[in-house]
Coordinates of C-alpha atoms and ligand atoms in Angstrom, one line a residue:
X1 CA 212.3 89.6 66.0
X2 CA 209.6 92.1 65.2
X3 CA 207.3 93.6 67.9
X4 CA 203.6 92.9 67.5
X5 CA 201.0 95.7 67.8
X6 CA 197.6 94.7 69.0
X7 CA 195.6 97.3 67.2
X8 CA 192.6 98.4 65.2
X9 CA 193.0 100.9 62.3
X10 CA 190.1 103.1 63.3
X11 CA 191.3 103.5 66.9
X12 CA 192.7 107.0 67.6
X13 CA 195.3 105.7 70.1
X14 CA 196.4 103.0 67.7
X15 CA 196.8 105.7 65.0
X16 CA 199.0 107.6 67.4
X17 CA 201.4 104.7 67.6
X18 CA 201.1 103.8 63.9
X19 CA 202.1 107.4 63.1
X20 CA 205.3 106.9 65.2
X21 CA 206.0 103.6 63.5
X22 CA 205.5 105.0 60.0
X23 CA 207.7 108.0 60.8
X24 CA 210.5 105.7 61.5
X25 CA 209.7 102.9 59.0
X26 CA 209.8 100.5 62.0
X27 CA 209.1 96.9 61.1
X28 CA 206.3 95.3 63.1
X29 CA 203.5 92.8 62.9
X30 CA 199.9 93.5 63.7
X31 CA 197.4 91.5 65.7
X32 CA 194.2 93.0 64.3
X33 CA 191.5 93.5 67.0
X34 CA 188.3 92.8 65.1
X35 CA 185.4 90.4 64.8
X36 CA 187.3 88.4 62.1
X37 CA 189.7 86.9 64.7
X38 CA 188.4 87.1 68.3
X39 CA 191.5 85.4 69.5
X40 CA 193.5 88.6 69.2
X41 CA 191.1 90.4 71.6
X42 CA 191.2 87.4 74.0
X43 CA 195.0 87.6 74.1
X44 CA 194.9 91.3 74.7
X45 CA 192.4 90.9 77.6
X46 CA 194.4 88.1 79.2
X47 CA 197.5 90.3 79.2
X48 CA 195.8 93.6 80.0
X49 CA 192.5 93.3 81.9
X50 CA 191.6 97.0 81.4
X51 CA 191.1 96.0 77.8
X52 CA 192.4 99.1 76.2
X53 CA 194.5 99.2 73.0
X54 CA 197.0 99.6 71.5
X55 CA 199.3 97.2 73.2
X56 CA 202.8 96.3 72.0
X57 CA 204.2 92.8 72.6
X58 CA 208.0 92.7 72.3
X59 CA 208.8 89.0 72.7
X60 CA 207.3 88.2 76.1
X61 CA 207.1 91.9 77.2
X62 CA 203.8 93.7 77.0
X63 CA 203.9 97.5 76.7
X64 CA 200.7 99.5 77.4
X65 CA 199.7 103.1 76.7
X66 CA 200.3 104.7 73.4
X67 CA 202.7 107.3 74.8
X68 CA 204.8 104.6 76.5
X69 CA 204.8 102.4 73.4
X70 CA 206.3 105.4 71.5
X71 CA 208.9 105.9 74.3
X72 CA 209.7 102.2 74.2
X73 CA 210.1 102.2 70.4
X74 CA 212.5 105.1 70.6
X75 CA 214.7 103.2 73.1
X76 CA 214.5 99.7 71.6
X77 CA 213.8 100.3 67.9
X78 CA 215.3 103.7 67.2
X79 CA 214.9 105.1 63.7
X80 CA 215.8 108.3 61.8
X81 CA 213.0 110.4 63.5
X82 CA 213.7 111.1 67.1
X83 CA 210.2 111.7 68.5
X84 CA 211.3 112.6 72.0
X85 CA 214.2 115.0 71.9
X86 CA 217.5 114.2 73.7
X87 CA 217.6 117.6 75.3
X88 CA 215.8 117.3 78.7
X89 CA 214.0 120.6 78.5
X90 CA 212.7 120.0 75.0
X91 CA 211.6 116.5 76.0
X92 CA 209.6 118.0 78.9
X93 CA 207.9 120.3 76.4
X94 CA 207.1 117.4 74.1
X95 CA 205.7 115.3 77.0
X96 CA 203.6 118.2 78.3
X97 CA 202.0 118.7 74.9
X98 CA 201.4 114.9 74.6
X99 CA 199.5 115.0 77.9
X100 CA 197.6 118.0 76.7
X101 CA 196.3 116.2 73.6
X102 CA 195.4 113.0 75.4
X103 CA 193.8 114.6 78.5
X104 CA 192.1 117.7 77.1
X105 CA 191.3 116.8 73.5
X106 CA 191.1 112.9 73.2
X107 CA 189.5 112.3 76.6
X108 CA 186.5 114.7 76.2
X109 CA 186.2 113.7 72.6
X110 CA 185.9 110.0 73.6
X111 CA 183.4 111.0 76.3
X112 CA 181.0 112.5 73.8
X113 CA 181.3 109.4 71.5
X114 CA 180.9 106.9 74.3
X115 CA 177.9 108.7 75.6
X116 CA 176.2 108.4 72.2
X117 CA 176.5 104.6 72.2
X118 CA 175.0 104.3 75.7
X119 CA 171.3 103.3 76.0
X120 CA 169.3 106.5 75.8
X121 CA 168.2 106.4 79.4
X122 CA 171.8 106.1 80.6
X123 CA 173.2 109.1 78.8
X124 CA 175.0 111.9 80.6
X125 CA 174.0 115.3 79.2
X126 CA 175.9 117.1 82.0
X127 CA 179.1 115.2 81.3
X128 CA 178.8 115.9 77.6
X129 CA 178.3 119.6 78.2
X130 CA 181.5 119.5 80.4
X131 CA 183.3 117.7 77.6
X132 CA 182.3 120.2 75.0
X133 CA 183.3 123.1 77.3
X134 CA 186.7 121.4 77.8
X135 CA 187.2 121.0 74.0
X136 CA 186.4 124.7 73.5
X137 CA 188.9 125.7 76.2
X138 CA 191.5 123.4 74.8
X139 CA 191.0 124.7 71.2
X140 CA 191.3 128.2 72.5
X141 CA 194.6 127.5 74.3
X142 CA 196.0 125.5 71.4
X143 CA 195.0 128.3 68.9
X144 CA 197.2 130.8 70.7
X145 CA 200.0 128.2 71.2
X146 CA 200.1 127.3 67.5
X147 CA 200.2 130.9 66.4
X148 CA 204.0 130.7 66.0
X149 CA 204.6 127.0 65.6
X150 CA 204.6 124.5 62.8
X151 CA 204.6 121.5 65.1
X152 CA 203.1 121.3 68.6
X153 CA 206.3 121.4 70.7
X154 CA 208.2 123.7 68.2
X155 CA 211.1 122.3 66.2
X156 CA 210.7 118.9 64.8
X157 CA 207.7 116.6 64.4
X158 CA 207.5 114.7 67.8
X159 CA 205.5 112.5 70.1
X160 CA 203.3 115.5 70.7
X161 CA 202.3 115.6 67.1
X162 CA 201.7 111.8 67.0
X163 CA 199.2 112.5 69.9
X164 CA 197.7 115.6 68.2
X165 CA 197.0 114.0 64.8
X166 CA 194.3 111.5 65.7
X167 CA 193.1 113.6 68.6
X168 CA 192.3 116.6 66.4
X169 CA 191.1 114.4 63.6
X170 CA 188.3 112.9 65.6
X171 CA 187.7 116.0 67.8
X172 CA 186.8 118.0 64.7
X173 CA 184.3 115.3 63.7
X174 CA 182.8 115.3 67.2
X175 CA 182.9 119.0 68.2
X176 CA 183.8 121.1 65.2
X177 CA 186.9 123.2 65.4
X178 CA 185.3 126.6 64.6
X179 CA 186.6 129.2 62.2
X180 CA 187.8 131.3 65.1
X181 CA 190.4 128.6 65.8
X182 CA 192.2 129.2 62.5
X183 CA 195.6 128.1 63.8
X184 CA 194.2 124.8 65.1
X185 CA 192.5 124.2 61.8
X186 CA 195.7 124.9 59.9
X187 CA 197.7 122.6 62.2
X188 CA 195.1 119.8 61.8
X189 CA 195.6 120.3 58.0
X190 CA 199.3 119.9 58.3
X191 CA 198.9 116.8 60.4
X192 CA 196.6 115.3 57.8
X193 CA 199.2 116.0 55.1
X194 CA 202.0 114.4 57.0
X195 CA 202.6 111.1 55.1
X196 CA 202.8 108.9 58.3
X197 CA 199.4 110.1 59.6
X198 CA 197.9 110.2 56.1
X199 CA 198.7 106.5 55.8
X200 CA 197.0 105.7 59.1
X201 CA 193.9 107.7 58.0
X202 CA 193.8 105.9 54.7
X203 CA 194.1 102.5 56.3
X204 CA 191.1 103.4 58.5
X205 CA 188.8 104.7 55.7
X206 CA 186.9 101.4 55.3
X207 CA 185.8 101.7 59.0
X208 CA 184.2 105.2 58.8
X209 CA 180.7 103.8 58.8
X210 CA 181.5 102.6 62.4
X211 CA 181.8 106.2 63.7
X212 CA 178.9 106.5 66.2
X213 CA 178.1 110.1 65.4
X214 CA 178.3 109.6 61.7
X215 CA 181.5 110.4 59.8
X216 CA 181.4 113.6 57.9
X217 CA 182.1 113.4 54.1
X218 CA 185.6 115.0 54.2
X219 CA 189.2 114.5 55.3
Ligands
LIG1 N1 195.3 105.7 77.8 C1 195.2 104.7 76.7 C2 193.9 104.9 76.0 C3 193.6 103.8 75.0 C4 192.1 103.8 74.5 O1 191.3 104.5 75.1 N2 191.9 103.0 73.5 C5 190.6 102.8 73.0 C6 190.6 102.7 71.5 S1 191.1 104.3 70.8 C7 190.0 101.5 73.5 O2 190.8 100.7 74.0 N3 188.7 101.3 73.5 C8 188.2 100.1 73.9 C9 187.1 100.3 74.9 O3 186.8 101.4 75.3 O4 186.5 99.2 75.3 C10 196.4 104.9 75.7 O5 197.0 106.0 75.7 O6 196.8 104.0 75.0

């Protein structure tokens, strides 16, 4: 039996899970969340009323949250790439970095994008300023952190890099990673060159016109 991923190719958190699936060549089926088949979104909402995706269905078992889906895949569908290390201390480092990318890169990035699609009189300029400040602080920390590393948690490509790839991909489109963050820019380049993430990016190309801030002509 293959697990089913409720997913959309242009979604950053779906790309996080897709990167993990492609790293391991895991067999899975997709329930594509799009206007072509509204029943997929109805199923998602029935199982997960917070209506966030991706969601993995393994038989009758729903698994929510991109990080937890990757943890679940490692336990139930292990492959050659161990994305959460066996060593407890190294696993803590990986999970800490995973939280960093979700909370301090993806969350402020999404805030800026969601603000742009609100009605004009409902926009939150103060919140957007806070989100941009957070991104600058996070880029600064990450730039120092990546000075001596190829991958976010050191060592092998991990869950943390699955989180980093779409987070930095869209963050740069939303709040440019400036030249002064050369280590972050180089890391983003390595992530884009990683075949698993490159595949997810390629699959999402047709949807670039949907990016509310306008997708730049690069990457
Ligand atoms: N904490 C969730 C976040 C998932 C999330 O924000 N997904 C976005 C797509 S990238 C979503 O569901 N958006 C739908 C909406 O905002 O209505 C996770 O890690 O999976």
